[in-house]
Amino acid sequence: MAREIRVTVDDDEVFERMRERKQALDLSWEEVLHRGLSDESRADLDLDEQIERHVGQRIRNSLESAFGGLPEQPPDGPAPGGNAPDPPGGVDPAGTATPGDPTPGAGGPAPSAPTELDETVERLESAEDALLTFPFLDDDPRNTVPLRVDLETSADGLSVEVVAVRTGRSVADRNRFERGARQSVAESFATGETARLTLGDGAESYAVVPELAWRTAEGDPTVAEVTIREVVFGD
């Protein structure tokens, strides 16, 4: 039987992940302008005109994406008759919604599909806080790994999926292992020792066999990724 416990993320790990995602996708205005202005066909325009046209085109592209296309305007202003063309959507004199309008009573446009970033944040919010400790190491916060985990219980026992290794100000004193700790961890695991996974406020604690991916930060070993291979019950 699967269980689900929703908690509030009180750390800044979500912000950190969002920032990393933004850095990976963001294109600076300087680079955008550089790309837009490098078109040789615009060599006859001065800088102000190039920027104005480039930004104007970006605005038009955004509007086209939002409204599904903009009506073509006559080259010399409004059509003969003195009336400006209707904006996308609206109501005709008979009171009938024009095609550009959302369906009356539908509450506006349909919401957009969740993005990958939305799903990542949702998973982090839905996961639980946990702390991975190593009984054979010194009792020091640096020798612990704060996690966000999803748990599922079944006839086979308990399975643990690590959603994230927590980072941020509230856990800055953790996951900065002492020199030589990585060797102690490797030797202990090879001789059958287990780590300890403690959930939330400590009401639940399990012996686990983890797989750890290590990095070094200023010479100190740091765990970058954790996979819980087995939860051990009994002696």
PDB file of C-alpha atoms in Angstrom:
ATOM      1  CA  MET A   1       0.000   0.000   0.000  1.00  0.00           C
ATOM      2  CA  ALA A   2       1.501   3.308  -1.038  1.00  0.00           C
ATOM      3  CA  ARG A   3       1.488   6.187   1.376  1.00  0.00           C
ATOM      4  CA  GLU A   4       1.644   9.904   0.689  1.00  0.00           C
ATOM      5  CA  ILE A   5       2.639  12.605   3.136  1.00  0.00           C
ATOM      6  CA  ARG A   6       2.673  16.209   1.916  1.00  0.00           C
ATOM      7  CA  VAL A   7       4.864  18.682   3.757  1.00  0.00           C
ATOM      8  CA  THR A   8       5.927  22.257   3.192  1.00  0.00           C
ATOM      9  CA  VAL A   9       9.443  22.862   1.938  1.00  0.00           C
ATOM     10  CA  ASP A  10      10.947  25.310   4.450  1.00  0.00           C
ATOM     11  CA  ASP A  11      14.382  25.377   2.851  1.00  0.00           C
ATOM     12  CA  ASP A  12      15.551  27.316  -0.189  1.00  0.00           C
ATOM     13  CA  GLU A  13      16.261  24.159  -2.221  1.00  0.00           C
ATOM     14  CA  VAL A  14      13.355  24.857  -4.596  1.00  0.00           C
ATOM     15  CA  PHE A  15      14.733  28.313  -5.287  1.00  0.00           C
ATOM     16  CA  GLU A  16      18.173  26.841  -5.929  1.00  0.00           C
ATOM     17  CA  ARG A  17      16.795  24.352  -8.455  1.00  0.00           C
ATOM     18  CA  MET A  18      14.700  27.017 -10.159  1.00  0.00           C
ATOM     19  CA  ARG A  19      17.751  29.253 -10.415  1.00  0.00           C
ATOM     20  CA  GLU A  20      19.837  26.437 -11.904  1.00  0.00           C
ATOM     21  CA  ARG A  21      17.097  25.718 -14.426  1.00  0.00           C
ATOM     22  CA  LYS A  22      16.833  29.406 -15.329  1.00  0.00           C
ATOM     23  CA  GLN A  23      20.590  29.657 -15.787  1.00  0.00           C
ATOM     24  CA  ALA A  24      20.494  26.679 -18.127  1.00  0.00           C
ATOM     25  CA  LEU A  25      17.693  28.136 -20.268  1.00  0.00           C
ATOM     26  CA  ASP A  26      18.127  31.873 -19.941  1.00  0.00           C
ATOM     27  CA  LEU A  27      19.472  33.853 -22.860  1.00  0.00           C
ATOM     28  CA  SER A  28      20.815  37.216 -21.779  1.00  0.00           C
ATOM     29  CA  TRP A  29      19.471  40.351 -23.443  1.00  0.00           C
ATOM     30  CA  GLU A  30      23.017  41.152 -24.486  1.00  0.00           C
ATOM     31  CA  GLU A  31      23.289  37.891 -26.417  1.00  0.00           C
ATOM     32  CA  VAL A  32      19.774  38.233 -27.837  1.00  0.00           C
ATOM     33  CA  LEU A  33      20.513  41.705 -29.137  1.00  0.00           C
ATOM     34  CA  HIS A  34      23.874  40.572 -30.445  1.00  0.00           C
ATOM     35  CA  ARG A  35      22.242  37.775 -32.419  1.00  0.00           C
ATOM     36  CA  GLY A  36      19.453  39.992 -33.659  1.00  0.00           C
ATOM     37  CA  LEU A  37      21.787  42.797 -34.663  1.00  0.00           C
ATOM     38  CA  SER A  38      24.315  40.577 -36.406  1.00  0.00           C
ATOM     39  CA  ASP A  39      21.977  40.122 -39.409  1.00  0.00           C
ATOM     40  CA  GLU A  40      23.783  41.761 -42.342  1.00  0.00           C
ATOM     41  CA  SER A  41      20.460  42.689 -43.937  1.00  0.00           C
ATOM     42  CA  ARG A  42      20.050  45.315 -41.180  1.00  0.00           C
ATOM     43  CA  ALA A  43      23.375  46.969 -41.797  1.00  0.00           C
ATOM     44  CA  ASP A  44      21.630  50.030 -43.263  1.00  0.00           C
ATOM     45  CA  LEU A  45      19.850  50.780 -39.937  1.00  0.00           C
ATOM     46  CA  ASP A  46      21.397  52.719 -37.092  1.00  0.00           C
ATOM     47  CA  LEU A  47      21.621  51.116 -33.644  1.00  0.00           C
ATOM     48  CA  ASP A  48      18.421  52.670 -32.255  1.00  0.00           C
ATOM     49  CA  GLU A  49      16.385  51.507 -35.247  1.00  0.00           C
ATOM     50  CA  GLN A  50      17.844  47.998 -35.033  1.00  0.00           C
ATOM     51  CA  ILE A  51      16.986  47.709 -31.344  1.00  0.00           C
ATOM     52  CA  GLU A  52      13.492  49.128 -31.891  1.00  0.00           C
ATOM     53  CA  ARG A  53      12.733  46.682 -34.684  1.00  0.00           C
ATOM     54  CA  HIS A  54      14.217  43.745 -32.816  1.00  0.00           C
ATOM     55  CA  VAL A  55      12.256  44.416 -29.615  1.00  0.00           C
ATOM     56  CA  GLY A  56       9.111  45.182 -31.626  1.00  0.00           C
ATOM     57  CA  GLN A  57       9.338  41.848 -33.381  1.00  0.00           C
ATOM     58  CA  ARG A  58       9.755  40.047 -30.047  1.00  0.00           C
ATOM     59  CA  ILE A  59       6.614  41.760 -28.734  1.00  0.00           C
ATOM     60  CA  ARG A  60       4.669  40.786 -31.850  1.00  0.00           C
ATOM     61  CA  ASN A  61       5.868  37.179 -31.550  1.00  0.00           C
ATOM     62  CA  SER A  62       4.674  37.097 -27.929  1.00  0.00           C
ATOM     63  CA  LEU A  63       1.251  38.450 -28.909  1.00  0.00           C
ATOM     64  CA  GLU A  64       0.948  35.933 -31.733  1.00  0.00           C
ATOM     65  CA  SER A  65       1.735  33.137 -29.292  1.00  0.00           C
ATOM     66  CA  ALA A  66      -0.858  34.451 -26.835  1.00  0.00           C
ATOM     67  CA  PHE A  67      -3.696  35.097 -29.318  1.00  0.00           C
ATOM     68  CA  GLY A  68      -2.938  32.522 -31.988  1.00  0.00           C
ATOM     69  CA  GLY A  69      -1.999  35.068 -34.648  1.00  0.00           C
ATOM     70  CA  LEU A  70      -2.662  38.752 -35.193  1.00  0.00           C
ATOM     71  CA  PRO A  71      -4.811  40.198 -38.010  1.00  0.00           C
ATOM     72  CA  GLU A  72      -2.949  41.796 -40.861  1.00  0.00           C
ATOM     73  CA  GLN A  73      -3.265  45.601 -40.798  1.00  0.00           C
ATOM     74  CA  PRO A  74      -3.771  47.579 -44.034  1.00  0.00           C
ATOM     75  CA  PRO A  75      -0.516  49.338 -44.944  1.00  0.00           C
ATOM     76  CA  ASP A  76      -2.059  52.833 -44.732  1.00  0.00           C
ATOM     77  CA  GLY A  77      -4.086  52.564 -41.507  1.00  0.00           C
ATOM     78  CA  PRO A  78      -7.759  51.665 -41.048  1.00  0.00           C
ATOM     79  CA  ALA A  79      -9.775  50.258 -43.894  1.00  0.00           C
ATOM     80  CA  PRO A  80     -11.962  52.658 -45.911  1.00  0.00           C
ATOM     81  CA  GLY A  81     -15.079  53.682 -43.999  1.00  0.00           C
ATOM     82  CA  GLY A  82     -13.328  55.307 -41.052  1.00  0.00           C
ATOM     83  CA  ASN A  83     -13.645  52.415 -38.607  1.00  0.00           C
ATOM     84  CA  ALA A  84     -10.538  50.778 -37.200  1.00  0.00           C
ATOM     85  CA  PRO A  85     -10.444  46.988 -37.436  1.00  0.00           C
ATOM     86  CA  ASP A  86     -11.703  45.134 -34.405  1.00  0.00           C
ATOM     87  CA  PRO A  87      -9.080  43.729 -32.034  1.00  0.00           C
ATOM     88  CA  PRO A  88      -8.713  39.951 -31.835  1.00  0.00           C
ATOM     89  CA  GLY A  89     -11.962  38.699 -30.377  1.00  0.00           C
ATOM     90  CA  GLY A  90     -14.847  40.862 -29.240  1.00  0.00           C
ATOM     91  CA  VAL A  91     -18.587  41.115 -29.725  1.00  0.00           C
ATOM     92  CA  ASP A  92     -20.324  42.046 -32.952  1.00  0.00           C
ATOM     93  CA  PRO A  93     -23.371  44.412 -32.969  1.00  0.00           C
ATOM     94  CA  ALA A  94     -25.720  41.436 -32.642  1.00  0.00           C
ATOM     95  CA  GLY A  95     -24.015  40.403 -29.394  1.00  0.00           C
ATOM     96  CA  THR A  96     -22.336  37.285 -30.794  1.00  0.00           C
ATOM     97  CA  ALA A  97     -18.805  36.469 -29.670  1.00  0.00           C
ATOM     98  CA  THR A  98     -16.284  36.668 -32.491  1.00  0.00           C
ATOM     99  CA  PRO A  99     -13.889  33.767 -33.138  1.00  0.00           C
ATOM    100  CA  GLY A 100     -11.045  35.398 -31.226  1.00  0.00           C
ATOM    101  CA  ASP A 101     -12.979  35.340 -27.953  1.00  0.00           C
ATOM    102  CA  PRO A 102     -12.701  32.526 -25.428  1.00  0.00           C
ATOM    103  CA  THR A 103     -15.874  30.466 -25.362  1.00  0.00           C
ATOM    104  CA  PRO A 104     -18.485  32.404 -23.336  1.00  0.00           C
ATOM    105  CA  GLY A 105     -18.781  31.048 -19.824  1.00  0.00           C
ATOM    106  CA  ALA A 106     -15.600  28.996 -20.182  1.00  0.00           C
ATOM    107  CA  GLY A 107     -13.704  31.152 -17.718  1.00  0.00           C
ATOM    108  CA  GLY A 108     -10.996  32.304 -20.106  1.00  0.00           C
ATOM    109  CA  PRO A 109      -8.265  30.420 -21.924  1.00  0.00           C
ATOM    110  CA  ALA A 110      -7.418  26.880 -20.889  1.00  0.00           C
ATOM    111  CA  PRO A 111      -4.449  26.671 -18.509  1.00  0.00           C
ATOM    112  CA  SER A 112      -1.142  25.748 -20.061  1.00  0.00           C
ATOM    113  CA  ALA A 113       0.341  22.298 -19.548  1.00  0.00           C
ATOM    114  CA  PRO A 114       2.705  21.903 -16.569  1.00  0.00           C
ATOM    115  CA  THR A 115       6.328  22.520 -17.404  1.00  0.00           C
ATOM    116  CA  GLU A 116       9.255  20.359 -16.368  1.00  0.00           C
ATOM    117  CA  LEU A 117      10.119  22.935 -13.728  1.00  0.00           C
ATOM    118  CA  ASP A 118       6.538  22.835 -12.365  1.00  0.00           C
ATOM    119  CA  GLU A 119       6.775  19.054 -12.053  1.00  0.00           C
ATOM    120  CA  THR A 120      10.151  19.262 -10.298  1.00  0.00           C
ATOM    121  CA  VAL A 121       8.811  21.737  -7.754  1.00  0.00           C
ATOM    122  CA  GLU A 122       5.702  19.599  -7.214  1.00  0.00           C
ATOM    123  CA  ARG A 123       7.846  16.520  -6.528  1.00  0.00           C
ATOM    124  CA  LEU A 124       9.987  18.430  -4.044  1.00  0.00           C
ATOM    125  CA  GLU A 125       6.913  19.748  -2.229  1.00  0.00           C
ATOM    126  CA  SER A 126       5.350  16.277  -2.072  1.00  0.00           C
ATOM    127  CA  ALA A 127       8.478  14.551  -0.740  1.00  0.00           C
ATOM    128  CA  GLU A 128       9.515  14.176   2.911  1.00  0.00           C
ATOM    129  CA  ASP A 129      12.526  15.462   4.783  1.00  0.00           C
ATOM    130  CA  ALA A 130      15.011  12.754   5.752  1.00  0.00           C
ATOM    131  CA  LEU A 131      18.549  12.556   7.101  1.00  0.00           C
ATOM    132  CA  LEU A 132      21.131   9.962   6.075  1.00  0.00           C
ATOM    133  CA  THR A 133      23.630   9.227   8.846  1.00  0.00           C
ATOM    134  CA  PHE A 134      26.550   6.845   9.253  1.00  0.00           C
ATOM    135  CA  PRO A 135      26.789   5.235  12.725  1.00  0.00           C
ATOM    136  CA  PHE A 136      30.436   4.284  12.183  1.00  0.00           C
ATOM    137  CA  LEU A 137      31.513   7.935  11.677  1.00  0.00           C
ATOM    138  CA  ASP A 138      31.949  10.672  14.258  1.00  0.00           C
ATOM    139  CA  ASP A 139      28.700  12.216  15.489  1.00  0.00           C
ATOM    140  CA  ASP A 140      29.136  15.444  13.546  1.00  0.00           C
ATOM    141  CA  PRO A 141      26.484  17.255  11.440  1.00  0.00           C
ATOM    142  CA  ARG A 142      29.043  17.484   8.622  1.00  0.00           C
ATOM    143  CA  ASN A 143      28.967  13.692   8.329  1.00  0.00           C
ATOM    144  CA  THR A 144      25.248  13.609   7.469  1.00  0.00           C
ATOM    145  CA  VAL A 145      23.290  14.045   4.221  1.00  0.00           C
ATOM    146  CA  PRO A 146      19.907  15.868   4.251  1.00  0.00           C
ATOM    147  CA  LEU A 147      17.462  14.489   1.689  1.00  0.00           C
ATOM    148  CA  ARG A 148      13.951  14.751   0.256  1.00  0.00           C
ATOM    149  CA  VAL A 149      12.460  11.296  -0.270  1.00  0.00           C
ATOM    150  CA  ASP A 150       9.352   9.474  -1.483  1.00  0.00           C
ATOM    151  CA  LEU A 151       8.397   6.270   0.349  1.00  0.00           C
ATOM    152  CA  GLU A 152       6.295   3.317  -0.709  1.00  0.00           C
ATOM    153  CA  THR A 153       5.398   0.317   1.422  1.00  0.00           C
ATOM    154  CA  SER A 154       4.397  -3.091   0.067  1.00  0.00           C
ATOM    155  CA  ALA A 155       4.626  -6.791   0.881  1.00  0.00           C
ATOM    156  CA  ASP A 156       8.325  -6.516   0.072  1.00  0.00           C
ATOM    157  CA  GLY A 157       8.827  -3.932   2.803  1.00  0.00           C
ATOM    158  CA  LEU A 158       9.803  -0.331   2.163  1.00  0.00           C
ATOM    159  CA  SER A 159      11.206   1.283  -0.980  1.00  0.00           C
ATOM    160  CA  VAL A 160      12.792   4.727  -0.867  1.00  0.00           C
ATOM    161  CA  GLU A 161      13.214   7.068  -3.814  1.00  0.00           C
ATOM    162  CA  VAL A 162      15.540   9.997  -3.218  1.00  0.00           C
ATOM    163  CA  VAL A 163      14.051  13.080  -4.871  1.00  0.00           C
ATOM    164  CA  ALA A 164      16.876  15.475  -3.990  1.00  0.00           C
ATOM    165  CA  VAL A 165      19.938  16.007  -1.859  1.00  0.00           C
ATOM    166  CA  ARG A 166      18.956  19.112   0.066  1.00  0.00           C
ATOM    167  CA  THR A 167      20.996  22.286  -0.211  1.00  0.00           C
ATOM    168  CA  GLY A 168      20.535  25.736   1.214  1.00  0.00           C
ATOM    169  CA  ARG A 169      21.167  27.895   4.224  1.00  0.00           C
ATOM    170  CA  SER A 170      19.244  25.761   6.729  1.00  0.00           C
ATOM    171  CA  VAL A 171      21.443  22.716   5.980  1.00  0.00           C
ATOM    172  CA  ALA A 172      24.707  24.518   5.266  1.00  0.00           C
ATOM    173  CA  ASP A 173      26.426  22.750   8.194  1.00  0.00           C
ATOM    174  CA  ARG A 174      25.679  19.298   6.749  1.00  0.00           C
ATOM    175  CA  ASN A 175      27.117  17.205   3.911  1.00  0.00           C
ATOM    176  CA  ARG A 176      30.671  18.539   4.326  1.00  0.00           C
ATOM    177  CA  PHE A 177      32.409  15.354   5.387  1.00  0.00           C
ATOM    178  CA  GLU A 178      35.651  15.213   7.326  1.00  0.00           C
ATOM    179  CA  ARG A 179      38.833  14.298   5.505  1.00  0.00           C
ATOM    180  CA  GLY A 180      39.109  10.521   5.331  1.00  0.00           C
ATOM    181  CA  ALA A 181      35.372   9.988   5.895  1.00  0.00           C
ATOM    182  CA  ARG A 182      34.801   8.768   2.333  1.00  0.00           C
ATOM    183  CA  GLN A 183      37.365   5.996   2.812  1.00  0.00           C
ATOM    184  CA  SER A 184      35.717   4.979   6.101  1.00  0.00           C
ATOM    185  CA  VAL A 185      32.318   4.855   4.383  1.00  0.00           C
ATOM    186  CA  ALA A 186      33.643   2.704   1.539  1.00  0.00           C
ATOM    187  CA  GLU A 187      35.402   0.241   3.865  1.00  0.00           C
ATOM    188  CA  SER A 188      32.418   0.009   6.210  1.00  0.00           C
ATOM    189  CA  PHE A 189      29.951  -0.693   3.410  1.00  0.00           C
ATOM    190  CA  ALA A 190      32.288  -3.332   1.968  1.00  0.00           C
ATOM    191  CA  THR A 191      32.281  -5.175   5.317  1.00  0.00           C
ATOM    192  CA  GLY A 192      28.479  -5.140   5.688  1.00  0.00           C
ATOM    193  CA  GLU A 193      27.832  -1.978   7.692  1.00  0.00           C
ATOM    194  CA  THR A 194      24.687   0.011   6.921  1.00  0.00           C
ATOM    195  CA  ALA A 195      23.728   3.672   7.021  1.00  0.00           C
ATOM    196  CA  ARG A 196      20.689   5.076   8.829  1.00  0.00           C
ATOM    197  CA  LEU A 197      17.778   6.914   7.216  1.00  0.00           C
ATOM    198  CA  THR A 198      15.800   9.000   9.711  1.00  0.00           C
ATOM    199  CA  LEU A 199      12.563  10.673   8.621  1.00  0.00           C
ATOM    200  CA  GLY A 200      11.231  14.060   9.677  1.00  0.00           C
ATOM    201  CA  ASP A 201      11.308  14.507  13.452  1.00  0.00           C
ATOM    202  CA  GLY A 202      12.902  11.101  14.068  1.00  0.00           C
ATOM    203  CA  ALA A 203       9.735   9.054  14.601  1.00  0.00           C
ATOM    204  CA  GLU A 204      10.910   6.609  11.912  1.00  0.00           C
ATOM    205  CA  SER A 205      14.426   5.335  11.332  1.00  0.00           C
ATOM    206  CA  TYR A 206      15.621   2.558   9.025  1.00  0.00           C
ATOM    207  CA  ALA A 207      18.866   0.748   8.307  1.00  0.00           C
ATOM    208  CA  VAL A 208      19.630   1.234   4.622  1.00  0.00           C
ATOM    209  CA  VAL A 209      22.189   0.302   2.007  1.00  0.00           C
ATOM    210  CA  PRO A 210      22.824   3.448  -0.042  1.00  0.00           C
ATOM    211  CA  GLU A 211      24.815   4.136  -3.169  1.00  0.00           C
ATOM    212  CA  LEU A 212      26.610   7.484  -3.012  1.00  0.00           C
ATOM    213  CA  ALA A 213      28.049   9.718  -5.731  1.00  0.00           C
ATOM    214  CA  TRP A 214      30.776  11.953  -4.290  1.00  0.00           C
ATOM    215  CA  ARG A 215      32.144  15.377  -5.162  1.00  0.00           C
ATOM    216  CA  THR A 216      34.729  17.527  -3.426  1.00  0.00           C
ATOM    217  CA  ALA A 217      34.109  21.087  -2.248  1.00  0.00           C
ATOM    218  CA  GLU A 218      37.242  22.917  -1.134  1.00  0.00           C
ATOM    219  CA  GLY A 219      38.850  19.553  -0.485  1.00  0.00           C
ATOM    220  CA  ASP A 220      36.003  18.191   1.675  1.00  0.00           C
ATOM    221  CA  PRO A 221      34.046  15.179   0.358  1.00  0.00           C
ATOM    222  CA  THR A 222      30.407  15.973  -0.418  1.00  0.00           C
ATOM    223  CA  VAL A 223      27.615  13.599  -1.452  1.00  0.00           C
ATOM    224  CA  ALA A 224      26.022  14.804  -4.703  1.00  0.00           C
ATOM    225  CA  GLU A 225      23.570  11.953  -5.370  1.00  0.00           C
ATOM    226  CA  VAL A 226      22.045   9.171  -3.262  1.00  0.00           C
ATOM    227  CA  THR A 227      20.270   5.986  -4.280  1.00  0.00           C
ATOM    228  CA  ILE A 228      18.787   3.739  -1.586  1.00  0.00           C
ATOM    229  CA  ARG A 229      19.422   0.220  -2.852  1.00  0.00           C
ATOM    230  CA  GLU A 230      17.881  -1.651   0.078  1.00  0.00           C
ATOM    231  CA  VAL A 231      16.057  -1.099   3.364  1.00  0.00           C
ATOM    232  CA  VAL A 232      17.258  -3.699   5.862  1.00  0.00           C
ATOM    233  CA  PHE A 233      14.858  -5.213   8.422  1.00  0.00           C
ATOM    234  CA  GLY A 234      15.775  -7.538  11.257  1.00  0.00           C
ATOM    235  CA  ASP A 235      19.252  -8.627  12.296  1.00  0.00           C
TER     236      ASP A 235
END
